[in-house]
Short mmCIF file of C-alpha atoms and ligand atoms in Angstrom, two decimals:
data_model
loop_
_atom_site.label_atom_id
_atom_site.label_comp_id
_atom_site.label_asym_id
_atom_site.label_seq_id
_atom_site.Cartn_x
_atom_site.Cartn_y
_atom_site.Cartn_z
CA MET A 22 -24.09 -3.48 -46.79
CA ASP A 23 -23.47 -1.62 -43.39
CA THR A 24 -19.98 -1.28 -42.45
CA GLN A 25 -20.37 -4.14 -39.34
CA THR A 26 -21.28 -6.77 -42.11
CA ASN A 27 -18.40 -5.36 -44.42
CA ASP A 28 -15.70 -6.12 -41.39
CA ASP A 29 -17.23 -9.24 -40.75
CA GLY A 30 -16.74 -10.47 -43.91
CA ASN A 31 -13.12 -8.89 -44.51
CA GLU A 32 -12.26 -10.92 -41.01
CA ASN A 33 -13.81 -13.79 -41.97
CA GLU A 34 -11.89 -13.70 -45.73
CA LEU A 35 -8.54 -13.25 -43.95
CA ILE A 36 -9.00 -16.21 -41.68
CA GLU A 37 -9.78 -18.41 -44.36
CA LEU A 38 -6.86 -17.08 -46.14
CA ALA A 39 -4.89 -17.90 -43.15
CA LYS A 40 -6.55 -21.53 -42.87
CA SER A 41 -5.65 -22.29 -46.65
CA LYS A 42 -1.58 -21.33 -45.81
CA PRO A 43 -0.56 -23.30 -42.83
CA ASP A 44 3.07 -21.80 -43.09
CA GLY A 45 1.74 -18.15 -42.85
CA ILE A 46 0.58 -15.10 -44.26
CA SER A 47 2.69 -11.94 -45.09
CA ASN A 48 1.60 -8.38 -45.66
CA GLN A 49 2.19 -8.85 -49.18
CA ASP A 50 -0.21 -12.10 -49.20
CA LEU A 51 -2.43 -9.88 -47.79
CA LYS A 52 -2.34 -6.75 -50.20
CA ASN A 53 -2.51 -9.33 -53.20
CA HIS A 54 -5.73 -11.40 -51.60
CA MET A 55 -7.52 -8.69 -50.60
CA PRO A 56 -6.48 -5.58 -52.80
CA LEU A 57 -9.76 -3.63 -52.07
CA VAL A 58 -9.28 -3.57 -48.28
CA PRO A 59 -7.24 -0.66 -47.32
CA MET A 60 -4.03 -1.75 -45.25
CA ALA A 61 -4.93 0.44 -42.17
CA ASP A 62 -8.38 -1.75 -42.09
CA LEU A 63 -6.61 -5.09 -42.72
CA THR A 64 -3.91 -3.99 -39.66
CA ILE A 65 -6.75 -3.21 -37.33
CA ILE A 66 -8.30 -6.65 -38.01
CA ILE A 67 -4.61 -8.54 -37.77
CA ASN A 68 -4.39 -6.53 -34.26
CA LYS A 69 -8.10 -8.19 -33.30
CA LEU A 70 -7.08 -11.51 -34.24
CA LEU A 71 -3.75 -11.67 -32.79
CA LYS A 72 -5.44 -10.40 -29.51
CA ASN A 73 -8.02 -12.84 -29.56
CA GLY A 74 -5.46 -15.38 -30.04
CA VAL A 75 -6.67 -16.22 -33.77
CA LEU A 76 -3.68 -15.60 -34.95
CA GLU A 77 -0.19 -16.14 -34.11
CA LEU A 78 2.91 -13.54 -34.97
CA PHE A 79 6.18 -15.12 -36.48
CA LYS A 80 9.13 -13.86 -37.58
CA THR A 81 11.21 -15.34 -40.90
CA LYS A 82 14.71 -15.25 -41.06
CA GLU A 83 14.88 -12.15 -43.29
CA ASN A 84 12.40 -10.21 -40.64
CA ASN A 85 9.59 -10.23 -42.18
CA LEU A 86 6.17 -10.63 -40.20
CA LEU A 87 3.94 -13.95 -40.79
CA TYR A 88 0.56 -14.55 -39.82
CA LYS A 89 -0.36 -18.34 -38.91
CA TYR A 90 -3.68 -19.37 -38.11
CA LYS A 91 -3.76 -21.21 -34.80
CA ASP A 92 -5.85 -24.10 -34.63
CA PRO A 93 -9.18 -23.55 -32.02
CA SER A 94 -8.29 -26.70 -29.73
CA LYS A 95 -4.94 -25.33 -29.04
CA ARG A 96 -6.51 -22.02 -28.06
CA THR A 97 -8.17 -23.72 -25.10
CA THR A 98 -5.32 -25.82 -24.05
CA ALA A 99 -2.88 -23.00 -24.00
CA LYS A 100 -1.11 -21.93 -20.67
CA GLY A 101 -3.63 -19.36 -18.76
CA ALA A 102 -6.41 -20.49 -20.97
CA ASP A 103 -9.49 -20.45 -18.76
CA ASN A 104 -10.76 -23.74 -17.12
CA GLU A 105 -14.35 -22.72 -17.43
CA GLU A 106 -13.68 -22.43 -21.49
CA LYS A 107 -12.06 -25.67 -21.73
CA ILE A 108 -14.98 -27.59 -20.47
CA VAL A 109 -17.33 -25.56 -22.42
CA TYR A 110 -15.12 -26.16 -25.09
CA LYS A 111 -14.78 -30.01 -24.64
CA ILE A 112 -18.84 -30.16 -24.54
CA ILE A 113 -19.38 -28.04 -27.80
CA GLU A 114 -16.69 -29.97 -29.54
CA GLU A 115 -18.50 -33.27 -28.69
CA ALA A 116 -21.79 -31.97 -30.08
CA GLY A 117 -20.07 -32.00 -33.57
CA ASN A 118 -21.77 -29.93 -36.28
CA LYS A 119 -25.18 -30.69 -35.17
CA GLY A 120 -24.80 -28.14 -32.21
CA ILE A 121 -25.76 -28.01 -28.58
CA TRP A 122 -27.94 -26.01 -26.90
CA ILE A 123 -27.09 -23.48 -24.22
CA ARG A 124 -29.40 -25.24 -21.66
CA ASP A 125 -27.66 -28.53 -22.50
CA ILE A 126 -24.38 -26.86 -22.16
CA ARG A 127 -25.25 -25.68 -18.68
CA PHE A 128 -26.60 -28.76 -17.45
CA LYS A 129 -23.16 -30.39 -18.49
CA SER A 130 -21.11 -28.11 -17.39
CA ASN A 131 -22.90 -27.04 -14.01
CA LEU A 132 -22.15 -23.18 -14.70
CA ASN A 133 -24.21 -20.77 -13.86
CA MET A 134 -26.19 -18.62 -16.66
CA THR A 135 -23.99 -15.63 -15.69
CA GLN A 136 -20.94 -17.90 -15.94
CA LEU A 137 -21.84 -19.83 -19.26
CA ASN A 138 -22.62 -16.45 -21.22
CA LYS A 139 -19.58 -15.01 -20.28
CA VAL A 140 -17.54 -18.19 -21.47
CA LEU A 141 -19.50 -18.37 -24.73
CA LYS A 142 -19.24 -14.62 -25.41
CA SER A 143 -15.46 -15.27 -25.00
CA LEU A 144 -15.12 -18.44 -27.01
CA GLU A 145 -17.45 -16.49 -29.75
CA THR A 146 -14.85 -13.30 -29.63
CA LYS A 147 -11.88 -15.62 -29.90
CA LYS A 148 -13.57 -17.66 -33.00
CA ILE A 149 -13.20 -20.55 -31.48
CA ILE A 150 -17.01 -21.17 -31.46
CA LYS A 151 -19.94 -19.84 -33.00
CA ALA A 152 -23.87 -19.52 -32.72
CA VAL A 153 -25.94 -20.83 -35.35
CA LYS A 154 -29.97 -20.71 -35.38
CA SER A 155 -31.58 -23.58 -35.81
CA VAL A 156 -34.40 -24.18 -38.03
CA SER A 157 -36.64 -26.61 -36.01
CA ALA A 158 -37.23 -23.75 -33.44
CA SER A 159 -37.29 -19.76 -33.82
CA LYS A 160 -35.19 -17.91 -31.24
CA LYS A 161 -33.32 -21.35 -30.94
CA LYS A 162 -29.37 -21.20 -31.34
CA VAL A 163 -27.19 -23.74 -31.27
CA TYR A 164 -23.22 -23.59 -30.51
CA MET A 165 -20.56 -25.64 -32.32
CA LEU A 166 -17.16 -25.37 -33.21
CA PHE A 167 -15.94 -22.42 -35.57
CA ASP A 168 -14.47 -24.20 -38.31
CA LEU A 169 -17.73 -26.59 -38.64
CA GLU A 170 -19.88 -26.59 -41.46
CA PRO A 171 -23.56 -26.78 -39.79
CA ASP A 172 -25.51 -29.94 -40.45
CA ASN A 173 -28.87 -29.95 -42.66
CA SER A 174 -30.89 -30.55 -39.89
CA VAL A 175 -29.84 -27.34 -38.21
CA THR A 176 -29.82 -24.84 -41.27
CA GLY A 177 -32.66 -26.96 -42.93
CA GLY A 178 -29.85 -27.26 -46.02
CA ALA A 179 -30.63 -25.15 -49.21
CA TRP A 180 -34.44 -24.69 -49.01
CA TYR A 181 -33.83 -22.44 -45.98
CA GLN A 182 -32.31 -18.64 -45.49
CA ASP A 183 -31.98 -17.61 -41.79
CA GLN A 184 -34.83 -20.26 -40.86
CA ASP A 185 -37.19 -19.27 -43.87
CA PHE A 186 -38.02 -21.87 -46.27
CA GLU A 187 -37.44 -20.47 -49.43
CA SER A 188 -40.77 -21.66 -51.17
CA GLU A 189 -40.16 -19.30 -54.69
CA PHE A 190 -36.87 -21.08 -54.82
CA VAL A 191 -38.30 -24.53 -54.64
CA ASP A 192 -40.71 -23.43 -57.01
CA VAL A 193 -38.56 -22.05 -59.75
CA LEU A 194 -36.01 -25.27 -59.60
CA ASN A 195 -39.02 -27.49 -59.78
CA GLN A 196 -40.16 -25.66 -62.98
CA GLN A 197 -36.79 -25.72 -64.41
CA CYS A 198 -36.26 -29.57 -63.26
CA HIS A 199 -39.54 -30.38 -65.12
CA ARG A 200 -38.79 -28.07 -68.28
CA PHE A 201 -35.75 -29.99 -68.45
CA LEU A 202 -37.31 -33.33 -68.57
CA VAL A 203 -40.13 -31.85 -71.15
CA GLN A 204 -37.03 -31.14 -73.57
CA ARG A 205 -35.25 -34.34 -73.26
CA LEU A 206 -39.04 -35.90 -74.05
CA GLU A 207 -39.07 -33.79 -77.11
CA ASP A 208 -35.67 -34.35 -78.38
CA ALA A 209 -36.04 -38.14 -77.57
CA THR A 210 -39.75 -37.86 -79.93
CA LYS A 211 -37.91 -35.99 -82.55
CA GLN A 212 -35.07 -38.62 -82.64
CA GLY A 213 -38.16 -41.51 -83.66
CA GLY A 214 -37.14 -44.89 -83.33
CA GLY A 215 -40.28 -46.51 -82.04
CA PRO A 216 -42.11 -45.69 -78.93
CA LEU A 217 -39.94 -47.87 -76.56
CA LEU A 218 -36.66 -46.22 -77.89
CA VAL A 219 -38.38 -43.25 -77.50
CA ARG A 220 -39.35 -43.62 -73.90
CA ASN A 221 -35.97 -44.95 -72.65
CA ARG A 222 -33.99 -41.81 -74.05
CA ALA A 223 -36.54 -39.66 -72.32
CA TYR A 224 -35.39 -40.49 -68.97
CA ALA A 225 -32.65 -38.52 -67.37
CA SER A 226 -31.06 -39.41 -64.03
CA ALA A 227 -30.66 -36.47 -61.02
CA THR A 228 -27.15 -36.11 -62.27
CA ASP A 229 -28.23 -35.06 -65.54
CA VAL A 230 -30.79 -32.54 -64.35
CA HIS A 231 -28.08 -31.58 -61.75
CA LYS A 232 -25.91 -30.35 -64.37
CA PHE A 233 -28.63 -28.49 -66.12
CA ILE A 234 -29.35 -26.46 -63.21
CA SER A 235 -25.37 -26.10 -62.17
CA ASP A 236 -25.12 -24.76 -65.73
CA LEU A 237 -27.91 -22.43 -65.35
CA GLY A 238 -26.58 -20.70 -62.50
CA ILE A 239 -29.94 -20.04 -60.90
CA SER A 240 -28.76 -20.83 -57.60
CA LYS A 241 -26.72 -18.61 -55.16
CA VAL A 242 -26.15 -21.89 -53.19
CA SER A 243 -24.08 -25.05 -54.36
CA LEU A 244 -26.84 -27.87 -54.88
CA SER A 245 -25.95 -31.17 -54.58
CA VAL A 246 -27.21 -34.26 -56.42
CA ALA A 247 -29.56 -35.16 -53.52
CA ASP A 248 -30.94 -31.74 -53.64
CA ILE A 249 -31.89 -31.84 -57.00
CA GLU A 250 -33.39 -35.49 -56.36
CA SER A 251 -35.72 -34.10 -53.81
CA ILE A 252 -36.80 -31.49 -56.29
CA LEU A 253 -37.38 -33.76 -58.76
CA TYR A 254 -39.74 -35.94 -56.52
CA THR A 255 -41.67 -32.85 -55.95
CA VAL A 256 -42.08 -32.51 -59.70
CA VAL A 257 -43.10 -36.72 -59.61
CA LEU A 258 -46.04 -35.58 -56.83
CA ASP A 259 -46.85 -32.80 -59.36
CA ASN A 260 -47.80 -35.75 -61.58
CA ASN A 261 -45.47 -33.76 -64.21
CA ALA A 262 -43.06 -36.64 -64.21
CA GLU A 263 -42.49 -40.42 -63.52
CA ARG A 264 -39.63 -42.09 -61.84
CA ILE A 265 -38.15 -45.43 -62.36
CA ALA A 266 -35.80 -47.33 -59.88
CA ASN A 267 -32.64 -48.41 -61.55
CA PRO A 268 -30.96 -51.44 -60.37
CA ASN A 269 -28.45 -49.81 -58.40
CA GLY A 270 -31.12 -47.87 -56.17
CA THR A 271 -30.91 -44.52 -58.07
CA PHE A 272 -33.80 -43.39 -59.93
CA LEU A 273 -34.53 -41.98 -63.60
CA TYR A 274 -36.99 -39.49 -64.71
CA LYS A 275 -39.27 -38.80 -67.40
CA ALA A 276 -41.85 -35.65 -68.49
CA THR A 277 -45.57 -37.03 -68.54
CA ASN A 278 -48.07 -35.72 -70.04
CA LYS A 279 -50.88 -34.24 -67.89
CA PHE A 280 -53.77 -36.41 -68.02
CA LEU A 281 -56.84 -34.87 -70.31
CA PRO A 282 -58.71 -32.44 -68.35
CA HIS A 283 -62.43 -34.33 -67.53
CA PRO A 284 -65.33 -33.57 -70.41
CA GLY A 285 -68.02 -31.91 -69.06
CA LEU A 286 -70.60 -34.75 -69.21
CA VAL A 287 -68.50 -36.39 -66.96
CA LYS A 288 -69.01 -34.08 -64.16
CA THR A 289 -73.02 -34.42 -64.59
CA THR A 290 -75.44 -36.83 -63.07
CA CYS A 291 -75.48 -38.13 -66.35
CA GLY A 292 -71.73 -39.20 -66.38
CA ILE A 293 -72.34 -42.07 -63.81
CA CYS A 294 -76.08 -42.56 -64.51
CA LEU A 295 -76.96 -46.38 -64.07
CA ILE A 296 -79.94 -46.36 -66.74
CA ALA A 297 -78.40 -43.64 -68.97
CA ASP A 298 -78.55 -46.36 -71.92
CA ARG A 299 -82.66 -45.99 -71.51
CA CYS A 300 -82.93 -42.36 -70.94
CA ALA A 301 -84.20 -40.54 -74.40
CA ASN A 302 -86.05 -37.65 -75.65
CA THR A 303 -89.41 -39.35 -75.48
CA GLY A 304 -90.59 -42.11 -72.87
CA SER A 305 -90.71 -42.08 -69.15
CA ILE A 306 -86.78 -41.77 -68.57
CA ASN A 307 -86.07 -38.30 -69.73
CA PRO A 308 -83.65 -35.47 -69.09
CA GLN A 309 -86.95 -33.20 -68.80
CA ALA A 310 -88.05 -35.33 -66.50
CA CYS A 311 -85.28 -36.27 -64.30
CA THR A 312 -84.79 -35.43 -60.71
CA TYR A 313 -81.61 -36.54 -60.35
CA LEU A 314 -80.48 -33.60 -63.34
CA THR A 315 -82.87 -30.92 -61.84
CA GLU A 316 -81.29 -31.33 -58.53
CA TRP A 317 -77.82 -31.42 -60.04
CA LEU A 318 -78.79 -28.52 -62.03
CA ASP A 319 -80.39 -26.16 -58.70
CA SER A 320 -76.97 -27.08 -56.75
CA LYS A 321 -75.14 -25.23 -59.53
S1 LIG B 422 -80.78 -37.09 -67.61
FE1 LIG B 422 -81.52 -38.51 -65.88
S2 LIG B 422 -81.86 -40.06 -66.53
FE2 LIG B 422 -81.37 -39.24 -68.05
S3 LIG B 422 -79.10 -39.89 -68.31
FE3 LIG B 422 -79.29 -37.92 -67.08
S4 LIG B 422 -79.20 -38.60 -64.79
FE4 LIG B 422 -79.68 -40.62 -65.95
#
């Protein structure tokens, strides 16, 4: 990990800590929560956040210092805050967690590109807004308030990492979901009790599978039941599972046995021949004289 990434990580951790303690954090809190970061480094981060208005400094009655997280909206409405920043902040705030493209901010704010870039840079530095890469178009960034979790339509959800579709991750999840359903089917078969009972026991809900996947701990990102539901649908499309609808609108899933492979004969002309019942080793209709069979063999 490079130094810059490390610094950003420490800075974000400190901000999250400050957000979680509205009454303020002390130097002792910082030492307790971030014991591996030297106090000198923490002081540099604190000074930077104070300068950018992300934190405010308070003194307790005992004369101890407390750092409080300052609400982003207050940072732009504070006296002396730049008018252009307030306008841009309002436009970005209205866009919510889907964000807004720079061209649209420019159109709505009537600022020229140089002014707008300056304002955006300033708001980003103050951790009031952030730029998020959109999965829908490479090189396209959208802006949203710093504290917002981007919408799935921007990030692509759990299946995207830095705009790249994580096909291997999806494959692994597909296999593990299928494995769970197969295991469930085998367990149900072992318990016996008639085909209907076995069948009913073999069904699992997306919540069951979600718990199994969570317990496996194979995902770095937090997956929702809806995420697992979409993976289970890929298992169904692969013909490895079937699903039935519950009256409450959810689905139940059960592993299926793959169809038996076609016997070789079906793939030959004899497999679909309308006069196969009259074909024999003797007589006029026979394999040696059959043009259909000869042509099929020649094509192979
Ligand atoms: S050999 Fe020719 S006639 Fe005989 S069953 Fe096959 S396709 Fe039909």
